[in-house]
XYZ file of C-alpha atoms in Angstrom:
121
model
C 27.608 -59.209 152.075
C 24.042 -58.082 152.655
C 23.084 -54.662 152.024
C 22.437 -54.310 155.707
C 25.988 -54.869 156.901
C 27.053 -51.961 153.703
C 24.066 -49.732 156.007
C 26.295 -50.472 159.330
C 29.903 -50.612 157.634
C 29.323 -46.865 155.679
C 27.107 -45.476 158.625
C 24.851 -45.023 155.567
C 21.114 -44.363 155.381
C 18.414 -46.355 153.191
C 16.217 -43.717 150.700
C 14.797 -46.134 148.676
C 13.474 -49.850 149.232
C 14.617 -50.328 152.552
C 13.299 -53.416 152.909
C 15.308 -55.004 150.336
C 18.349 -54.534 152.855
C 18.275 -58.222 153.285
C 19.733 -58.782 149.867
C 23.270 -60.211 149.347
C 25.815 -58.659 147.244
C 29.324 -60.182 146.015
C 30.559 -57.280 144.135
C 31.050 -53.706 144.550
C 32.242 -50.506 141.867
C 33.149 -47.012 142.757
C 33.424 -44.087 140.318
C 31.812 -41.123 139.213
C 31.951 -42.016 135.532
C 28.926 -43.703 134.500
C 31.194 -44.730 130.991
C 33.516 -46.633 133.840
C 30.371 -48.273 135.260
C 29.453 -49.667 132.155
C 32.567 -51.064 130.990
C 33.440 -52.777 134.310
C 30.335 -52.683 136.316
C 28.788 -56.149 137.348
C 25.204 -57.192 137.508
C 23.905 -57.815 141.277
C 26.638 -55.807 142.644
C 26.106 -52.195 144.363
C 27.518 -49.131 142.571
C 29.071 -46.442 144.976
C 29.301 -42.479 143.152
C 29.066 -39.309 144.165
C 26.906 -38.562 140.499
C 23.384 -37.884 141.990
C 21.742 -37.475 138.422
C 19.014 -39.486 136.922
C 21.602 -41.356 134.076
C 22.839 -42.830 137.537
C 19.645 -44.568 138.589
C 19.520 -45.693 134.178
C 23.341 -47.144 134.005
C 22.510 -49.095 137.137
C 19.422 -50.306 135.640
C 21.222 -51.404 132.281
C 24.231 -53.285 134.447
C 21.421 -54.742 136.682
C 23.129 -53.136 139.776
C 21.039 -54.016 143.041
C 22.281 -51.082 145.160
C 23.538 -47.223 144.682
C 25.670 -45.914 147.316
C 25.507 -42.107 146.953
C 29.011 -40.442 148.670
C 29.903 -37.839 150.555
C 26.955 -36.686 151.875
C 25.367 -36.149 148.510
C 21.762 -35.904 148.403
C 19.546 -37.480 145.373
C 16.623 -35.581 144.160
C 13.560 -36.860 144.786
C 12.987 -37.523 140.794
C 16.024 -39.374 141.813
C 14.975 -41.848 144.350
C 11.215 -42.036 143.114
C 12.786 -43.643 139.504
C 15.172 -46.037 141.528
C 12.083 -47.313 143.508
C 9.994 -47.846 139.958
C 13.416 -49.588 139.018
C 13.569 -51.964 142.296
C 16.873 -50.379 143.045
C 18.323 -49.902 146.817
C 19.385 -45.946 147.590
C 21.968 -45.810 150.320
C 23.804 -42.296 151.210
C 27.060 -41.925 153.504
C 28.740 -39.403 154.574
C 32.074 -41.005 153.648
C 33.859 -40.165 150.954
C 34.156 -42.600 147.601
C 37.749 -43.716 148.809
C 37.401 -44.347 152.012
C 33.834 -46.026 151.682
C 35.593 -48.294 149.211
C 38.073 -49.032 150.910
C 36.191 -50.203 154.268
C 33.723 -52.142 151.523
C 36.560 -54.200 151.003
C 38.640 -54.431 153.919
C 34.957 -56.465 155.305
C 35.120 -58.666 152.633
C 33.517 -57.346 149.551
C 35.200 -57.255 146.464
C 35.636 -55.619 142.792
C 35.302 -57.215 139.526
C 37.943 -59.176 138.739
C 39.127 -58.489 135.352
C 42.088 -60.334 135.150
C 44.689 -58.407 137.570
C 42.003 -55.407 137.319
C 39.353 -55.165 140.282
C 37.347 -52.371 139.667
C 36.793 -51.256 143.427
């Protein structure tokens, strides 16, 4: 799924590298625990949280995440978005909240890790 349908899908807007939106994405991971991200996060996937903190923009750097979905209506600082640009990493925000922005994620086709029977979205 490219980043753009995730813009249309979450009525979300692009903060940072908007025009990157083009990129494709297999893989998706909701949850406000950065410790959860990094145990069953997947590289090239987008990252959806309502955790608008710097460590956010450094855990998606470590896992290689293309995309951050900030959640309900959550705001980054600009110290925020500035380090994902240096990082190369996409800055959506929605006004939906984690659940439901999950769950329309994958009801259009994107997925969660697959950990055995575990999907992390």
């Amino acid at each position: 799924m490219k980043l753009s349908e995730i813009c249309t899908i979450l009525e979300a807007e692009c903060l940072a590298h908007e025009n990157a939106l083009d990129t494709e994405v297999t893989v998706a991971c909701g949850s406000d625990l950065m410790s959860d991200v990094l145990a069953f996060g997947r590289s090239r996937g987008v990252l959806l949280t309502g955790l608008v903190n710097p460590q956010v923009i450094r855990t998606a750097e470590m896992m290689d995440i293309t995309a951050i979905v900030f959640v309900r209506g959550k705001m980054p600082t600009d110290e925020v978005i500035e380090l994902a640009k240096k990082k190369d990493i996409v800055i959506l925000r929605t006004e939906r909240p984690l659940y439901m922005a999950c769950g329309l994620l994958y009801s259009n086709g994107l997925r969660g890790k697959k950990k055995h029977d575990q999907a992390t979205l």
